[in-house]
Amino acid sequence: MGKGGMSHGGAGEDKDGEEENMAAWLVGINTLKIQAFKLPPLGPHDVRVRMKAVGICGSDVHYLRTMRCADFVVKEPMVIGHECAGIIEEVGSEVKDLVPGDRVALEPGISCWRCDLCKEGRYNLCPEMKFFATPPVHGSLANQVVHPADLCFKLPDNVSLEEGAMCEPLSVGVHACRRANIGPETNVLVMGAGPIGLVTLLAARAFGAPRIVIVDVDDHRLSVAKELGADGIIKVSTNIQDVAEEVVQIHKAMGAGIDVSFDCAGFDKTMSTALSATRAGGKVCLVGMGHSEMTVPLTPAAAREVDVVGIFRYKNTWPLCLEFIRSGKIDVKRLITHRFGFSQKEVEEAFETSAGGGNAIKVMFNL
Amino acid sequence: MSGGSCTEGKEHEKDGENLAAWLLGIKTLKIQPYHLPSLGPHDVKVRVKALGICGSDIHHFKTMRCANFIVKKPMVIGHECAGIIEEVGSQVKSLAVGDRVALEPGISCRQCNLCKDGRYNLCPEMKFFGSPPTNGSLANKVVHPANLCFKLPDNVSLEEGAMCEPLSVGVHACRRANVGPETNVLIMGAGPIGLVTLLAARAFGAPRIVIVDVDECRLSIAKNLGADETIQVSTNIQDVSEEVVKIQNAMGSGIDVSFDCVGFDKTTSTALNATRSGGKVCLIGLAKSEMTAPLTPAAAREVDVIGIFRYRNTWPLCIEFLKTGKIDVKPLITHRFGFSQQEVEDAFETSARGGSAIKVMFNL
């Protein structure tokens, strides 16, 4: 588990001459500090992983800026970060499938495995979920973490540790494509070409979507989307009055009915556009979490049996993500735009860069 | 097809001339002749015997429109009907003169992708009784495709046949929401649609059904129809959180499916909040165009919103439910009227008033 204690003091060795584990702690608004992170003892089904690659997520930035995310509030210092991969250092007594030296990607969330949702396989919705860097659970931007072995997935030889860390955001796109039943006949619209829109684009292509149109307000992000294989890109505005006109443009660009729309932004405007643009009997997948209350044309959509499918994180996606990356069906490398090392200064700069958005898509730590 | 023309009413009831209730303007219905088209090889002519009034009929009556459908010229009203076959087209094999049938109102094109996919209720070329510009069926007789006329078993009355139409909405919703022996159901609204949804959910095996409404009388009808619990709620959106707690307590376990049979911000918000993670909210009631609702927290619990528009392939199942007694729609028919100018006006007045009037039925 990613729990542990915070001890103050410098990096380097502790009094027993062992390496002291360091982590990036969120101690207050806009305040990250690299400090010691004491790991719990290794349980029989756990492994200890030396972190090598950790990506920054929008939710990490949100916690940095506000010390909260929706109903989750950071009440005490917490280690940040959750998109990660590393190398096994030690395995628990009952661990059979992994050995020290194995390169693994980590699925962040430990569910209870006992509730109805878990037993049904919808463990992403487990009310007792312990998820890296969702308070009060410590994250993984650290030298090492302890984690259940069954949530550590061995990387094929041709998949790098950075690509391993990218499995986490990619999983969101994969889970969304599954829930929306993307396949060789589903024409897809993606609202937003940020990190989540882009992994959704990549996943939709891998699931066989024949035509994908993506929209955003930012020209640069649209050009990245084009590079990544979008069939059509459209620059849209932030002005809700423009919805009707943009729906027309989107339909023209698709050239056929839109079967599934992914709202990877989650604003009234993007959701309204998606609901209006999707064909009768289609689906709108709400992936982005913008505002809590939304004002949208829900009824006209319902009257065309356009369903709204909710997406929360992912379940059982790592094996598929790794297979997509291994086979080259998905190439995530282009999404990694900035790299930083693990020092106080670089941690601060990395978060600043990620928070700045724009050209920064995925900011990656190499430890 | 149910096309036909309106001839000015100079010759009423002469030589069996077909008469219908025409919507001529806001709150203006007039019984006038209705000239039927000739019978196609796959059509039947039906003497209409029972016809119920729907909320959409009232809406057309009051405003001459319903969402994007606008009544631009006089139109025969009504669509929930059953009757007796008077004549069959040359290619009609499965029906005979004298057969008692319930009518499915909508004629789809059968050629578009949606039709070929089986989702014909979404056909963009749908010609639906009483949806402008297609004439409805509050008439002595109509002409209709034989394959949309369903024979009634001996123990199912013509009035029950007419009730298949609203019941179909509930049945279609239960199918789309996958209601079964493990789905605990919440129903927002105990009007005609909430009540047929209650009946359908029970027939589909829902183990526990809680229904809410602002009106005590409607809630007591719901209780008589088999709701496990009824809760009176307010129209005040501030009360949502408190009501969600009451609802969840009344259910006693997670709510798997919520049917919003009203379609206001408050009812949709309540449904979204009350439904368990991974559950579904079915939006049946089509009240407002734009809604303000807590979509994001619901999506973040993977509560999906399922849209419902009319129905498809529901008549056989509705008739079977009625035949076996698994569903009893008779308590929903609260008022009856005959087919005369005065009674047509009174009937619409009664239906529009709501309250204790659930289904107002014409007997022709």
XYZ file of C-alpha atoms in Angstrom:
731
model
C 0.000 0.000 0.000
C 1.102 3.481 -0.610
C 0.707 4.518 2.961
C 3.654 5.618 4.991
C 4.829 8.248 7.430
C 6.422 11.582 6.876
C 9.667 12.189 8.706
C 11.418 15.494 8.489
C 15.077 15.758 7.750
C 17.414 15.660 4.844
C 17.827 13.169 2.067
C 20.522 10.592 1.978
C 21.037 7.851 4.482
C 19.247 7.405 7.761
C 20.987 6.445 10.965
C 21.065 2.759 10.026
C 22.980 3.520 6.838
C 20.054 2.573 4.628
C 18.808 4.732 1.847
C 16.112 7.076 3.131
C 13.058 7.033 0.898
C 12.211 10.517 -0.370
C 8.916 11.702 -1.823
C 7.262 14.889 -3.079
C 4.805 15.942 -0.399
C 1.927 18.333 -0.924
C 2.081 20.375 2.289
C -0.153 23.311 1.379
C -1.552 25.272 -1.526
C 1.080 25.535 -4.265
C 3.588 24.018 -1.850
C 5.431 20.803 -2.649
C 8.393 19.653 -0.579
C 10.684 16.696 -1.094
C 10.894 15.036 2.279
C 11.410 11.589 3.694
C 8.597 9.086 3.161
C 8.696 6.084 5.446
C 7.332 3.002 3.765
C 5.123 0.449 5.510
C 6.484 -3.074 5.910
C 6.024 -5.398 2.966
C 2.913 -7.579 3.206
C 2.954 -11.134 1.792
C 1.164 -10.019 -1.384
C 3.004 -6.748 -1.794
C 6.050 -5.658 -3.743
C 8.433 -2.773 -3.213
C 8.984 -0.767 -6.390
C 11.708 1.723 -7.180
C 9.923 4.477 -9.095
C 11.521 5.358 -12.416
C 8.860 7.303 -14.329
C 5.963 9.371 -12.963
C 3.658 11.558 -15.044
C 1.720 14.573 -13.777
C -2.059 14.503 -14.129
C -4.535 17.365 -14.186
C -5.890 16.137 -10.869
C -2.399 16.381 -9.332
C -2.222 19.989 -10.482
C -5.695 20.620 -9.094
C -4.639 19.311 -5.677
C -1.532 21.485 -5.798
C -3.575 24.578 -6.565
C -6.524 24.028 -4.256
C -5.717 21.168 -1.850
C -8.906 19.461 -3.002
C -10.589 17.748 -5.949
C -14.392 17.388 -5.914
C -15.202 15.887 -2.481
C -11.636 14.814 -1.723
C -9.898 17.261 0.611
C -6.197 17.220 1.529
C -6.324 17.568 5.310
C -2.732 16.595 6.094
C 0.467 16.443 4.080
C 0.195 13.900 1.278
C 2.620 12.477 -1.281
C 1.517 13.497 -4.753
C 1.521 11.607 -8.097
C -0.052 8.404 -9.398
C 0.852 7.772 -13.045
C 3.913 5.598 -12.610
C 6.192 2.737 -13.501
C 9.331 1.326 -11.910
C 11.508 -1.645 -11.077
C 10.710 -4.291 -8.474
C 13.175 -4.231 -5.572
C 11.596 -6.728 -3.198
C 8.647 -9.106 -3.291
C 6.406 -10.326 -0.466
C 6.442 -13.938 0.655
C 3.371 -14.994 -1.355
C 4.263 -13.195 -4.567
C 4.850 -15.656 -7.382
C 4.499 -13.729 -10.632
C 7.055 -10.975 -10.059
C 10.735 -10.939 -9.113
C 13.213 -8.226 -8.230
C 14.415 -6.548 -11.392
C 11.082 -6.799 -13.184
C 9.983 -3.587 -14.879
C 6.360 -2.858 -14.007
C 3.604 -0.317 -14.594
C 1.419 0.384 -11.551
C -2.347 0.575 -11.415
C -2.882 3.172 -8.643
C -6.091 2.113 -6.940
C -6.487 -0.556 -4.279
C -10.129 -1.556 -3.964
C -11.623 -3.570 -1.122
C -12.492 -6.690 -3.177
C -15.377 -7.417 -0.774
C -18.205 -5.045 -1.685
C -20.867 -5.758 -4.318
C -19.294 -3.399 -6.825
C -15.898 -5.075 -6.502
C -17.373 -8.534 -6.731
C -19.233 -7.460 -9.848
C -16.004 -6.303 -11.441
C -16.826 -2.595 -11.238
C -14.074 -2.085 -8.713
C -13.303 1.415 -9.996
C -16.485 2.465 -8.165
C -15.513 0.861 -4.848
C -16.430 3.251 -2.022
C -13.362 2.093 -0.035
C -10.933 2.705 -2.893
C -7.417 3.674 -1.793
C -5.917 5.528 -4.712
C -2.414 7.001 -4.996
C -2.604 10.732 -4.214
C -6.310 10.872 -3.592
C -6.426 12.017 0.039
C -5.792 10.527 2.481
C -3.781 7.966 0.499
C -0.189 8.838 -0.374
C 0.863 8.964 -3.971
C 3.880 7.624 -5.805
C 6.138 10.527 -6.731
C 8.805 8.978 -4.519
C 11.993 6.947 -4.709
C 10.066 3.834 -3.730
C 6.555 2.678 -2.935
C 4.974 -0.475 -1.567
C 2.018 -1.787 -3.608
C -0.001 -4.978 -4.110
C 1.689 -7.275 -6.626
C -1.557 -7.849 -8.528
C -1.666 -4.148 -9.397
C 1.851 -4.220 -10.882
C 1.995 -5.211 -14.525
C 5.177 -6.479 -16.122
C 6.341 -4.424 -19.086
C 7.221 -6.201 -22.326
C 10.872 -5.701 -23.327
C 10.060 -3.146 -26.000
C 7.926 -0.965 -23.719
C 9.837 1.729 -21.817
C 9.217 2.774 -18.227
C 7.864 6.110 -19.447
C 5.402 4.274 -21.677
C 4.547 2.160 -18.633
C 3.682 5.309 -16.707
C 1.519 6.446 -19.638
C -0.691 3.378 -19.160
C -2.536 5.263 -16.456
C -3.925 8.137 -18.544
C -4.258 5.813 -21.519
C -6.439 3.588 -19.326
C -9.007 6.354 -19.053
C -9.324 6.423 -22.841
C -9.461 2.636 -23.049
C -12.131 2.353 -20.347
C -14.190 5.018 -22.090
C -13.930 3.232 -25.435
C -15.075 -0.002 -23.826
C -18.068 1.577 -22.054
C -19.032 3.316 -25.282
C -18.558 0.131 -27.347
C -16.130 1.644 -29.844
C -15.520 -0.583 -32.841
C -15.073 -0.621 -36.606
C -18.444 1.002 -37.187
C -18.392 3.774 -34.630
C -17.672 7.259 -35.894
C -16.225 9.202 -33.002
C -16.215 12.845 -31.952
C -13.748 13.911 -29.257
C -14.321 17.202 -27.431
C -10.967 18.497 -26.223
C -7.438 17.707 -27.393
C -5.714 17.851 -24.032
C -4.045 14.770 -22.521
C -7.337 12.985 -21.965
C -8.783 13.865 -25.375
C -5.581 12.666 -26.979
C -5.426 9.309 -25.162
C -9.099 8.868 -26.062
C -8.226 9.544 -29.704
C -5.435 6.966 -29.548
C -7.655 4.414 -27.837
C -10.558 4.967 -30.245
C -8.220 4.391 -33.180
C -6.880 1.224 -31.562
C -10.451 -0.013 -31.005
C -11.005 0.404 -34.749
C -13.034 3.611 -34.995
C -13.189 4.346 -38.725
C -13.403 8.128 -38.459
C -12.445 10.458 -35.595
C -13.062 14.193 -35.451
C -11.534 16.155 -32.587
C -12.218 19.717 -31.500
C -10.414 22.172 -29.223
C -9.892 25.888 -28.710
C -6.118 25.550 -29.101
C -4.492 25.300 -32.560
C -1.337 23.667 -31.272
C -3.171 20.868 -29.499
C -5.237 20.311 -32.638
C -2.067 19.937 -34.677
C -0.795 17.336 -32.227
C -4.120 15.541 -32.612
C -3.692 15.583 -36.399
C -0.205 14.121 -36.001
C -1.673 11.392 -33.822
C -4.121 10.426 -36.532
C -7.317 12.451 -36.128
C -9.247 12.450 -39.417
C -10.699 15.893 -38.844
C -9.763 18.737 -36.508
C -11.925 21.779 -35.802
C -11.086 24.839 -33.807
C -14.008 25.851 -31.620
C -14.734 28.766 -29.327
C -15.547 29.088 -25.635
C -18.747 30.952 -26.499
C -21.875 28.922 -25.792
C -23.778 30.829 -28.487
C -21.601 29.094 -31.062
C -22.886 25.590 -30.332
C -25.391 25.359 -33.206
C -22.887 26.589 -35.771
C -20.160 24.307 -34.491
C -22.459 21.288 -34.603
C -22.940 21.995 -38.325
C -19.175 22.226 -38.857
C -18.638 19.025 -36.941
C -21.248 17.139 -38.965
C -19.650 18.331 -42.185
C -16.240 17.209 -41.009
C -17.527 13.774 -40.012
C -19.503 13.329 -43.215
C -21.738 10.738 -41.550
C -23.673 10.280 -38.315
C -21.695 10.616 -35.108
C -22.164 7.402 -33.159
C -20.205 8.274 -30.025
C -19.003 11.587 -28.636
C -16.441 11.767 -25.855
C -16.596 14.937 -23.806
C -13.066 15.111 -22.452
C -13.507 18.659 -21.188
C -16.761 18.526 -19.238
C -18.167 22.024 -19.651
C -21.730 23.086 -20.448
C -20.619 24.041 -23.935
C -18.743 20.861 -24.755
C -21.494 18.676 -23.346
C -24.216 20.648 -25.156
C -22.287 20.326 -28.390
C -21.787 16.606 -27.921
C -25.470 16.030 -27.064
C -26.613 17.982 -30.114
C -24.083 16.546 -32.533
C -24.533 12.858 -31.719
C -26.933 10.890 -33.907
C -30.221 9.449 -32.644
C -29.495 6.276 -30.716
C -25.860 7.234 -30.147
C -23.900 7.815 -26.956
C -22.191 10.688 -25.240
C -19.431 9.667 -22.871
C -18.768 12.190 -20.133
C -15.078 11.745 -19.331
C -13.986 15.241 -18.381
C -14.959 16.506 -14.988
C -15.580 20.206 -15.258
C -18.488 21.704 -13.354
C -20.591 19.880 -10.851
C -23.913 21.177 -12.118
C -24.347 21.432 -15.832
C -26.975 23.221 -17.885
C -27.402 21.253 -21.080
C -30.078 20.238 -23.619
C -30.584 16.867 -21.986
C -34.213 16.390 -22.968
C -33.889 16.762 -26.754
C -31.007 14.289 -26.537
C -33.041 11.840 -24.445
C -35.877 12.244 -26.928
C -33.496 10.930 -29.591
C -32.304 8.169 -27.259
C -28.821 9.636 -27.065
C -27.526 8.066 -23.867
C -25.035 9.659 -21.486
C -22.411 7.221 -20.288
C -20.367 8.137 -17.231
C -16.657 7.387 -16.937
C -14.720 7.160 -13.684
C -11.097 6.131 -13.931
C -10.859 2.592 -15.352
C -10.952 -1.114 -14.583
C -8.907 -4.026 -15.903
C -7.168 -1.883 -18.511
C -3.428 -2.400 -17.938
C -3.028 -5.632 -19.868
C -4.771 -4.148 -22.900
C -2.832 -0.878 -22.702
C 0.461 -2.753 -22.546
C -0.542 -4.924 -25.472
C -1.502 -1.870 -27.545
C 1.849 -0.249 -26.780
C 3.853 -3.444 -27.291
C 2.314 -4.098 -30.684
C 2.679 -0.493 -31.754
C -1.052 -0.146 -32.210
C -0.769 2.824 -29.885
C 2.243 5.147 -29.652
C 2.068 7.322 -26.546
C 5.564 8.740 -26.785
C 4.482 11.875 -28.641
C 2.351 12.876 -25.629
C 5.402 13.200 -23.374
C 6.462 16.766 -24.035
C 8.552 17.692 -20.988
C 10.875 15.779 -18.698
C 12.224 16.599 -15.256
C 14.406 14.956 -12.665
C 13.507 14.396 -9.039
C 14.812 17.390 -7.106
C 13.062 20.160 -5.193
C 13.604 22.695 -7.946
C 12.666 20.381 -10.766
C 9.515 19.210 -8.990
C 8.414 22.825 -8.668
C 9.207 23.588 -12.307
C 7.556 20.441 -13.552
C 4.268 21.289 -11.870
C 4.470 24.853 -13.089
C 4.983 23.584 -16.614
C 2.139 21.118 -16.417
C -0.222 23.689 -14.901
C 0.627 26.059 -17.754
C -1.054 23.743 -20.270
C -0.558 24.926 -23.855
C 2.340 23.034 -25.415
C 2.751 20.907 -22.326
C 0.801 17.702 -22.736
C 2.388 15.115 -20.445
C 5.098 16.222 -18.087
C 7.157 13.217 -16.988
C 9.530 12.742 -14.080
C 12.511 10.465 -14.591
C 13.780 9.250 -11.234
C -51.843 5.432 -44.210
C -53.658 7.817 -41.997
C -53.723 10.717 -44.442
C -57.084 12.228 -45.236
C -58.720 15.549 -45.741
C -60.937 17.841 -43.753
C -64.118 18.764 -45.540
C -66.111 21.554 -43.975
C -68.777 20.009 -41.771
C -71.933 20.522 -43.730
C -72.952 16.915 -43.999
C -72.628 15.265 -40.666
C -73.411 11.618 -40.197
C -74.849 11.019 -43.637
C -74.413 7.627 -45.211
C -71.851 6.526 -42.624
C -69.534 9.452 -43.390
C -66.423 9.159 -41.335
C -66.149 11.788 -38.606
C -63.117 12.777 -36.578
C -62.095 15.244 -33.883
C -60.029 17.906 -35.611
C -57.661 20.282 -33.871
C -58.312 23.588 -35.630
C -56.570 26.037 -33.357
C -55.569 26.602 -29.790
C -58.099 24.841 -27.531
C -60.387 24.363 -30.512
C -61.527 20.869 -31.366
C -64.315 20.218 -33.837
C -65.915 17.016 -34.970
C -65.935 17.122 -38.722
C -65.822 14.697 -41.630
C -62.578 12.888 -42.195
C -62.101 11.461 -45.642
C -60.069 8.276 -45.479
C -57.523 7.284 -48.122
C -58.198 4.157 -50.116
C -57.085 0.866 -48.647
C -53.641 -0.280 -49.734
C -52.914 -4.021 -50.147
C -51.222 -4.162 -46.733
C -53.669 -1.904 -44.934
C -56.763 -2.486 -42.852
C -59.703 -0.249 -42.092
C -60.456 -0.108 -38.396
C -63.590 1.121 -36.651
C -62.110 2.883 -33.629
C -63.852 1.833 -30.410
C -61.617 3.038 -27.590
C -59.225 5.949 -27.517
C -57.289 7.451 -24.627
C -56.060 11.021 -24.282
C -52.335 11.535 -23.808
C -50.450 14.451 -22.288
C -49.032 15.199 -25.729
C -52.580 15.462 -27.139
C -53.305 18.019 -24.414
C -50.124 19.853 -25.238
C -51.059 20.042 -28.928
C -54.545 21.129 -27.879
C -53.268 23.931 -25.660
C -50.405 25.214 -27.756
C -50.713 23.804 -31.299
C -47.216 22.388 -30.912
C -45.125 19.850 -29.031
C -41.335 20.322 -29.020
C -40.408 20.714 -32.711
C -43.759 19.473 -34.007
C -46.007 22.354 -35.026
C -49.649 22.048 -36.044
C -49.753 24.165 -39.192
C -53.091 23.005 -40.567
C -56.109 21.260 -39.077
C -55.172 17.837 -37.791
C -57.131 14.926 -36.347
C -56.082 14.418 -32.754
C -55.514 11.230 -30.718
C -53.316 8.143 -30.976
C -53.915 5.706 -28.102
C -56.507 3.432 -29.682
C -58.088 0.079 -30.354
C -60.965 -0.999 -32.572
C -62.540 -3.591 -34.832
C -61.385 -4.484 -38.334
C -63.945 -3.508 -40.983
C -61.992 -4.233 -44.126
C -58.635 -5.775 -45.020
C -56.327 -5.047 -47.943
C -55.692 -7.661 -50.639
C -52.368 -8.868 -49.170
C -53.460 -9.002 -45.556
C -53.389 -12.579 -44.294
C -53.137 -12.413 -40.527
C -56.235 -10.314 -39.809
C -59.910 -10.679 -40.723
C -62.982 -8.519 -40.606
C -64.351 -8.495 -37.061
C -60.981 -8.920 -35.388
C -60.460 -6.742 -32.313
C -57.106 -4.997 -32.529
C -54.901 -2.533 -30.686
C -53.058 -0.064 -32.901
C -49.420 0.924 -32.765
C -49.545 4.557 -33.951
C -46.281 5.076 -35.776
C -45.492 4.155 -39.368
C -41.728 4.160 -39.919
C -40.009 4.127 -43.278
C -38.455 0.651 -42.952
C -35.601 1.739 -45.200
C -33.272 3.919 -43.141
C -30.415 2.592 -41.039
C -32.270 3.113 -37.793
C -35.272 1.149 -39.045
C -33.103 -1.626 -40.412
C -31.265 -1.705 -37.099
C -34.561 -2.239 -35.276
C -34.603 1.191 -33.672
C -37.533 2.279 -35.776
C -38.925 4.525 -33.022
C -36.122 6.928 -33.982
C -36.927 6.930 -37.706
C -36.678 10.500 -39.013
C -39.544 9.829 -41.466
C -41.894 8.519 -38.800
C -45.580 9.170 -39.469
C -47.266 9.080 -36.100
C -50.997 9.477 -35.336
C -51.605 12.973 -33.994
C -48.035 14.236 -34.494
C -48.296 16.967 -37.119
C -48.706 16.727 -39.977
C -50.041 13.161 -39.587
C -53.732 12.892 -38.696
C -54.578 11.025 -35.527
C -57.182 8.418 -34.729
C -59.941 10.032 -32.662
C -62.346 9.185 -35.469
C -65.034 6.688 -36.367
C -62.587 4.881 -38.637
C -58.960 4.953 -39.681
C -56.856 3.201 -42.283
C -53.608 1.704 -40.962
C -50.950 -0.865 -41.931
C -52.042 -4.346 -40.878
C -48.677 -5.124 -39.307
C -49.243 -2.311 -36.783
C -52.595 -3.774 -35.686
C -52.358 -6.384 -32.949
C -55.126 -8.835 -32.305
C -56.556 -8.747 -28.811
C -57.091 -11.968 -26.866
C -60.701 -12.637 -25.879
C -60.146 -11.586 -22.284
C -58.573 -8.234 -23.159
C -61.054 -5.407 -23.685
C -60.838 -2.685 -26.328
C -60.128 -0.120 -23.614
C -57.238 -2.254 -22.391
C -56.116 -2.475 -26.006
C -56.000 1.308 -26.182
C -53.959 1.332 -22.961
C -51.216 -0.649 -24.708
C -49.902 2.598 -26.110
C -49.037 4.361 -22.850
C -48.086 1.028 -21.307
C -45.607 0.582 -24.160
C -43.664 3.602 -22.956
C -43.172 1.933 -19.579
C -42.284 -1.393 -21.180
C -39.742 0.157 -23.551
C -38.172 2.042 -20.648
C -37.900 -1.119 -18.548
C -36.217 -2.905 -21.433
C -33.691 -0.122 -22.099
C -32.944 0.082 -18.380
C -32.692 -3.728 -18.067
C -35.191 -3.974 -15.225
C -35.292 -7.453 -13.754
C -35.528 -9.434 -10.514
C -32.515 -7.666 -9.052
C -33.233 -4.075 -9.957
C -34.571 -1.828 -7.247
C -36.521 0.917 -8.952
C -37.263 4.553 -8.131
C -39.988 6.336 -10.095
C -40.220 10.107 -10.172
C -43.835 11.081 -10.834
C -47.081 9.149 -10.367
C -48.943 10.510 -13.365
C -50.065 8.240 -16.204
C -46.503 7.599 -17.371
C -45.101 7.048 -13.871
C -47.938 4.623 -13.192
C -47.502 2.556 -16.378
C -43.775 2.468 -15.616
C -44.613 1.164 -12.139
C -46.822 -1.541 -13.650
C -44.193 -2.463 -16.224
C -41.357 -2.546 -13.670
C -43.378 -4.901 -11.489
C -44.131 -7.107 -14.492
C -40.418 -7.189 -15.347
C -39.772 -8.481 -11.831
C -38.432 -5.459 -9.993
C -38.247 -6.558 -6.358
C -38.797 -3.127 -4.795
C -40.346 0.022 -6.260
C -40.458 3.426 -4.591
C -42.502 6.151 -6.279
C -42.600 9.868 -5.529
C -44.969 12.682 -6.481
C -46.217 16.026 -5.174
C -49.838 14.809 -5.239
C -51.139 12.560 -2.455
C -54.054 11.264 -4.479
C -51.775 10.024 -7.232
C -49.499 8.445 -4.635
C -52.403 6.500 -3.169
C -53.276 5.205 -6.620
C -49.665 4.135 -6.963
C -49.863 2.301 -3.633
C -52.996 0.498 -4.807
C -51.178 -0.476 -7.973
C -48.440 -2.130 -5.961
C -45.752 0.440 -5.200
C -43.784 -0.734 -2.167
C -43.362 2.794 -0.866
C -44.667 6.202 -1.799
C -43.139 9.537 -0.804
C -44.644 12.961 -1.173
C -42.067 15.430 -2.430
C -42.034 19.172 -3.017
C -41.479 21.369 -6.050
C -38.667 23.170 -4.251
C -35.239 22.387 -5.677
C -33.597 23.114 -2.307
C -35.271 19.968 -0.980
C -33.352 17.584 -3.233
C -30.737 16.408 -0.690
C -33.285 15.836 2.018
C -35.560 13.954 -0.349
C -32.709 11.793 -1.595
C -32.133 10.666 1.993
C -35.827 9.868 2.457
C -35.910 7.981 -0.807
C -32.832 5.931 -0.018
C -34.237 5.115 3.426
C -37.527 4.050 1.870
C -35.720 1.797 -0.593
C -33.540 0.326 2.125
C -30.833 -0.640 -0.350
C -29.136 0.779 -3.419
C -31.326 2.203 -6.164
C -30.343 0.469 -9.373
C -32.607 2.282 -11.810
C -34.476 5.574 -11.518
C -37.171 6.521 -14.013
C -37.732 10.239 -14.314
C -41.269 10.314 -15.656
C -41.520 14.062 -15.209
C -38.363 15.629 -16.633
C -37.789 18.734 -14.530
C -34.454 19.921 -13.145
C -35.556 18.809 -9.700
C -36.718 15.329 -10.616
C -33.669 14.628 -12.779
C -31.320 15.984 -10.105
C -32.997 13.846 -7.460
C -32.780 10.765 -9.656
C -29.101 11.368 -10.477
C -28.202 11.790 -6.814
C -30.315 8.952 -5.482
C -29.170 6.273 -7.920
C -26.321 4.025 -6.830
C -22.906 4.023 -8.475
C -23.033 2.094 -11.695
C -26.820 2.462 -11.903
C -29.027 4.086 -14.533
C -31.345 7.035 -14.764
C -33.958 6.716 -17.488
C -35.234 10.037 -18.751
C -38.795 9.464 -19.955
C -40.533 12.703 -19.127
C -39.828 15.334 -21.722
C -40.712 18.534 -19.909
C -37.908 21.014 -20.369
C -35.571 21.547 -23.273
C -32.548 22.693 -21.289
C -31.917 21.174 -17.927
C -29.609 22.072 -15.081
C -28.589 18.924 -13.290
C -25.611 17.496 -11.389
C -24.427 15.453 -14.356
C -20.755 15.410 -13.442
C -20.992 13.831 -9.968
C -23.342 11.259 -11.491
C -20.951 10.541 -14.384
C -18.140 10.281 -11.843
C -20.088 7.407 -10.274
C -20.834 5.928 -13.685
C -24.552 6.574 -13.328
C -25.664 6.516 -16.941
C -28.560 8.513 -18.387
C -30.715 6.524 -20.779
C -33.039 8.334 -23.138
C -36.523 7.034 -23.931
C -38.528 7.997 -26.990
C -41.854 6.256 -27.450
C -41.302 2.474 -27.894
C -40.568 -0.298 -30.357
C -41.853 -3.868 -30.641
C -43.840 -3.590 -27.426
C -47.450 -4.498 -28.360
C -47.075 -8.266 -28.229
C -45.524 -8.077 -24.762
C -48.089 -5.552 -23.496
C -50.930 -7.735 -24.748
C -49.385 -10.800 -23.129
C -49.041 -8.951 -19.807
C -52.704 -7.939 -20.004
C -53.889 -11.354 -21.068
C -52.163 -13.138 -18.181
C -53.147 -10.497 -15.669
C -49.528 -9.763 -14.891
C -50.510 -6.172 -15.526
C -53.929 -4.650 -14.800
C -54.346 -1.274 -16.475
C -58.043 -0.876 -15.732
C -57.570 1.223 -12.556
C -55.819 3.854 -14.662
C -58.959 4.582 -16.664
C -60.659 7.132 -14.449
C -63.019 8.951 -16.814
C -65.038 7.941 -19.851
C -66.695 9.989 -22.566
C -68.608 9.363 -25.762
C -67.788 10.760 -29.169
C -69.795 13.981 -29.520
C -68.745 17.612 -29.786
C -69.662 18.393 -26.175
C -68.091 15.255 -24.799
C -64.878 15.725 -26.740
C -64.551 19.183 -25.226
C -65.389 17.931 -21.726
C -62.964 15.052 -22.057
C -60.047 17.269 -22.974
C -60.942 19.682 -20.198
C -60.955 16.815 -17.713
C -57.680 15.362 -18.912
C -55.964 18.747 -18.944
C -56.930 19.300 -15.316
C -54.826 16.376 -14.168
C -55.248 15.622 -10.473
C -57.580 12.672 -10.045
C -57.904 12.250 -13.808
C -55.359 9.668 -14.879
C -56.506 8.214 -18.203
C -59.527 9.751 -19.891
C -60.974 7.278 -22.374
C -63.341 7.747 -25.293
C -65.783 4.978 -26.093
C -66.918 5.282 -29.689
